[in-house]
């Protein structure tokens, strides 16, 4: 869906847990190469991981 007022595109997609984890790892591994346009999205992905895991689980996930 394209919103003509702000020239934005909306995408309705439900990510699987595995997709979220893969994206989180990809963004963390490649964070220095991410274009500015993906920073908000990568932050939302990382928050989704943190909200679904304990601190210990999140630390183990990213190690």
Tab-separated table of N, CA and C in Angstrom:
chain	number	residue	atom	x	y	z
A	1	UNK	N	0.844	-1.163	0.000
A	1	UNK	CA	0.000	0.000	0.000
A	1	UNK	C	0.897	1.236	0.000
A	2	UNK	N	0.652	2.167	-0.888
A	2	UNK	CA	1.423	3.403	-0.962
A	2	UNK	C	0.574	4.540	-0.424
A	3	UNK	N	1.140	5.258	0.503
A	3	UNK	CA	0.478	6.411	1.087
A	3	UNK	C	0.986	7.644	0.362
A	4	UNK	N	0.128	8.286	-0.436
A	4	UNK	CA	0.545	9.416	-1.262
A	4	UNK	C	0.993	10.621	-0.451
A	5	UNK	N	0.482	10.797	0.768
A	5	UNK	CA	0.812	11.967	1.570
A	5	UNK	C	2.268	11.984	2.008
A	6	UNK	N	2.815	10.847	2.379
A	6	UNK	CA	4.191	10.820	2.871
A	6	UNK	C	5.132	10.033	1.973
A	7	UNK	N	4.626	9.565	0.837
A	7	UNK	CA	5.425	8.763	-0.090
A	7	UNK	C	6.030	7.543	0.592
A	8	UNK	N	5.304	6.941	1.517
A	8	UNK	CA	5.803	5.747	2.187
A	8	UNK	C	5.048	4.525	1.697
A	9	UNK	N	5.650	3.389	1.892
A	9	UNK	CA	5.050	2.115	1.515
A	9	UNK	C	4.842	1.323	2.798
A	10	UNK	N	3.686	0.725	2.921
A	10	UNK	CA	3.380	-0.084	4.090
A	10	UNK	C	3.359	-1.543	3.666
A	11	UNK	N	3.943	-2.392	4.484
A	11	UNK	CA	4.004	-3.817	4.199
A	11	UNK	C	3.469	-4.566	5.407
A	12	UNK	N	2.460	-5.369	5.203
A	12	UNK	CA	1.903	-6.179	6.273
A	12	UNK	C	2.477	-7.582	6.129
A	13	UNK	N	3.378	-7.936	7.022
A	13	UNK	CA	4.039	-9.236	6.959
A	13	UNK	C	4.271	-9.713	8.380
A	14	UNK	N	4.019	-10.952	8.644
A	14	UNK	CA	4.240	-11.543	9.956
A	14	UNK	C	5.481	-12.438	9.871
A	15	UNK	N	6.528	-12.039	10.572
A	15	UNK	CA	7.777	-12.782	10.559
A	15	UNK	C	7.688	-13.989	11.481
A	16	UNK	N	8.303	-15.077	11.068
A	16	UNK	CA	8.423	-16.229	11.955
A	16	UNK	C	9.535	-15.939	12.960
A	17	UNK	N	9.560	-16.692	14.034
A	17	UNK	CA	10.615	-16.522	15.034
A	17	UNK	C	11.987	-16.744	14.393
A	18	UNK	N	12.083	-17.745	13.526
A	18	UNK	CA	13.351	-18.024	12.857
A	18	UNK	C	13.784	-16.857	11.968
A	19	UNK	N	12.843	-16.251	11.248
A	19	UNK	CA	13.170	-15.104	10.393
A	19	UNK	C	13.676	-13.929	11.222
A	20	UNK	N	13.034	-13.679	12.359
A	20	UNK	CA	13.462	-12.592	13.243
A	20	UNK	C	14.885	-12.854	13.742
A	21	UNK	N	15.150	-14.083	14.143
A	21	UNK	CA	16.486	-14.421	14.642
A	21	UNK	C	17.537	-14.281	13.542
A	22	UNK	N	17.212	-14.744	12.345
A	22	UNK	CA	18.158	-14.620	11.233
A	22	UNK	C	18.432	-13.158	10.897
A	23	UNK	N	17.375	-12.356	10.861
A	23	UNK	CA	17.553	-10.922	10.589
A	23	UNK	C	18.370	-10.251	11.687
A	24	UNK	N	18.086	-10.578	12.931
A	24	UNK	CA	18.823	-9.976	14.047
A	24	UNK	C	20.317	-10.294	13.944
A	25	UNK	N	20.626	-11.535	13.682
A	25	UNK	CA	22.049	-11.919	13.543
A	25	UNK	C	22.691	-11.242	12.331
A	26	UNK	N	21.958	-11.194	11.240
A	26	UNK	CA	22.480	-10.552	10.039
A	26	UNK	C	22.755	-9.074	10.299
A	27	UNK	N	21.786	-8.387	10.894
A	27	UNK	CA	21.970	-6.962	11.172
A	27	UNK	C	23.117	-6.730	12.156
A	28	UNK	N	23.235	-7.570	13.169
A	28	UNK	CA	24.316	-7.403	14.146
A	28	UNK	C	25.664	-7.649	13.483
A	29	UNK	N	25.764	-8.692	12.669
A	29	UNK	CA	27.011	-9.024	11.986
A	29	UNK	C	27.421	-7.950	10.985
A	30	UNK	N	26.431	-7.327	10.351
A	30	UNK	CA	26.700	-6.360	9.285
A	30	UNK	C	26.351	-4.924	9.668
A	31	UNK	N	26.289	-4.635	10.962
A	31	UNK	CA	25.812	-3.328	11.409
A	31	UNK	C	26.636	-2.159	10.875
A	32	UNK	N	27.890	-2.360	10.633
A	32	UNK	CA	28.722	-1.258	10.133
A	32	UNK	C	28.492	-0.987	8.650
A	33	UNK	N	27.874	-1.926	7.959
A	33	UNK	CA	27.625	-1.763	6.529
A	33	UNK	C	26.168	-1.450	6.207
A	34	UNK	N	25.312	-1.383	7.234
A	34	UNK	CA	23.891	-1.131	6.983
A	34	UNK	C	23.683	0.299	6.506
A	35	UNK	N	22.885	0.473	5.475
A	35	UNK	CA	22.547	1.833	5.063
A	35	UNK	C	21.649	2.474	6.120
A	36	UNK	N	21.709	3.789	6.214
A	36	UNK	CA	20.914	4.515	7.209
A	36	UNK	C	19.440	4.151	7.143
A	37	UNK	N	18.941	3.857	5.967
A	37	UNK	CA	17.541	3.534	5.793
A	37	UNK	C	17.094	2.250	6.474
A	38	UNK	N	18.033	1.411	6.897
A	38	UNK	CA	17.682	0.165	7.582
A	38	UNK	C	17.908	0.223	9.086
A	39	UNK	N	18.397	1.334	9.600
A	39	UNK	CA	18.704	1.421	11.024
A	39	UNK	C	17.463	1.284	11.897
A	40	UNK	N	16.369	1.954	11.553
A	40	UNK	CA	15.136	1.838	12.339
A	40	UNK	C	14.608	0.409	12.315
A	41	UNK	N	14.635	-0.214	11.143
A	41	UNK	CA	14.156	-1.588	11.011
A	41	UNK	C	15.028	-2.539	11.828
A	42	UNK	N	16.333	-2.382	11.760
A	42	UNK	CA	17.217	-3.270	12.516
A	42	UNK	C	17.026	-3.085	14.019
A	43	UNK	N	16.748	-1.864	14.449
A	43	UNK	CA	16.482	-1.600	15.868
A	43	UNK	C	15.198	-2.301	16.311
A	44	UNK	N	14.175	-2.276	15.480
A	44	UNK	CA	12.911	-2.947	15.810
A	44	UNK	C	13.103	-4.467	15.885
A	45	UNK	N	13.905	-4.999	14.982
A	45	UNK	CA	14.192	-6.441	15.000
A	45	UNK	C	14.924	-6.798	16.295
A	46	UNK	N	15.919	-6.003	16.657
A	46	UNK	CA	16.682	-6.284	17.871
A	46	UNK	C	15.791	-6.185	19.107
A	47	UNK	N	14.912	-5.212	19.145
A	47	UNK	CA	13.983	-5.089	20.284
A	47	UNK	C	13.060	-6.291	20.372
A	48	UNK	N	12.636	-6.804	19.228
A	48	UNK	CA	11.774	-7.991	19.225
A	48	UNK	C	12.499	-9.172	19.853
A	49	UNK	N	13.788	-9.309	19.549
A	49	UNK	CA	14.598	-10.386	20.143
A	49	UNK	C	14.707	-10.182	21.647
A	50	UNK	N	15.072	-8.975	22.057
A	50	UNK	CA	15.235	-8.701	23.484
A	50	UNK	C	13.940	-8.891	24.259
A	51	UNK	N	12.800	-8.565	23.647
A	51	UNK	CA	11.519	-8.703	24.335
A	51	UNK	C	11.050	-10.147	24.434
A	52	UNK	N	11.647	-11.031	23.649
A	52	UNK	CA	11.220	-12.425	23.666
A	52	UNK	C	12.182	-13.335	24.427
A	53	UNK	N	13.297	-12.777	24.908
A	53	UNK	CA	14.314	-13.581	25.586
A	53	UNK	C	14.699	-12.948	26.911
A	54	UNK	N	15.246	-13.781	27.789
A	54	UNK	CA	15.851	-13.247	29.005
A	54	UNK	C	17.187	-12.601	28.625
A	55	UNK	N	17.763	-11.858	29.530
A	55	UNK	CA	19.061	-11.231	29.264
A	55	UNK	C	20.110	-12.289	28.965
A	56	UNK	N	20.114	-13.371	29.735
A	56	UNK	CA	21.080	-14.449	29.509
A	56	UNK	C	20.889	-15.090	28.132
A	57	UNK	N	19.637	-15.306	27.745
A	57	UNK	CA	19.358	-15.891	26.433
A	57	UNK	C	19.816	-14.964	25.312
A	58	UNK	N	19.565	-13.664	25.455
A	58	UNK	CA	19.975	-12.703	24.442
A	58	UNK	C	21.493	-12.646	24.330
A	59	UNK	N	22.188	-12.660	25.461
A	59	UNK	CA	23.649	-12.648	25.432
A	59	UNK	C	24.185	-13.912	24.751
A	60	UNK	N	23.602	-15.042	25.059
A	60	UNK	CA	24.031	-16.307	24.441
A	60	UNK	C	23.721	-16.293	22.937
A	61	UNK	N	22.594	-15.710	22.566
A	61	UNK	CA	22.186	-15.644	21.167
A	61	UNK	C	23.183	-14.870	20.332
A	62	UNK	N	23.676	-13.752	20.878
A	62	UNK	CA	24.576	-12.894	20.113
A	62	UNK	C	26.052	-13.274	20.271
A	63	UNK	N	26.372	-14.292	21.089
A	63	UNK	CA	27.778	-14.671	21.229
A	63	UNK	C	28.158	-15.738	20.246
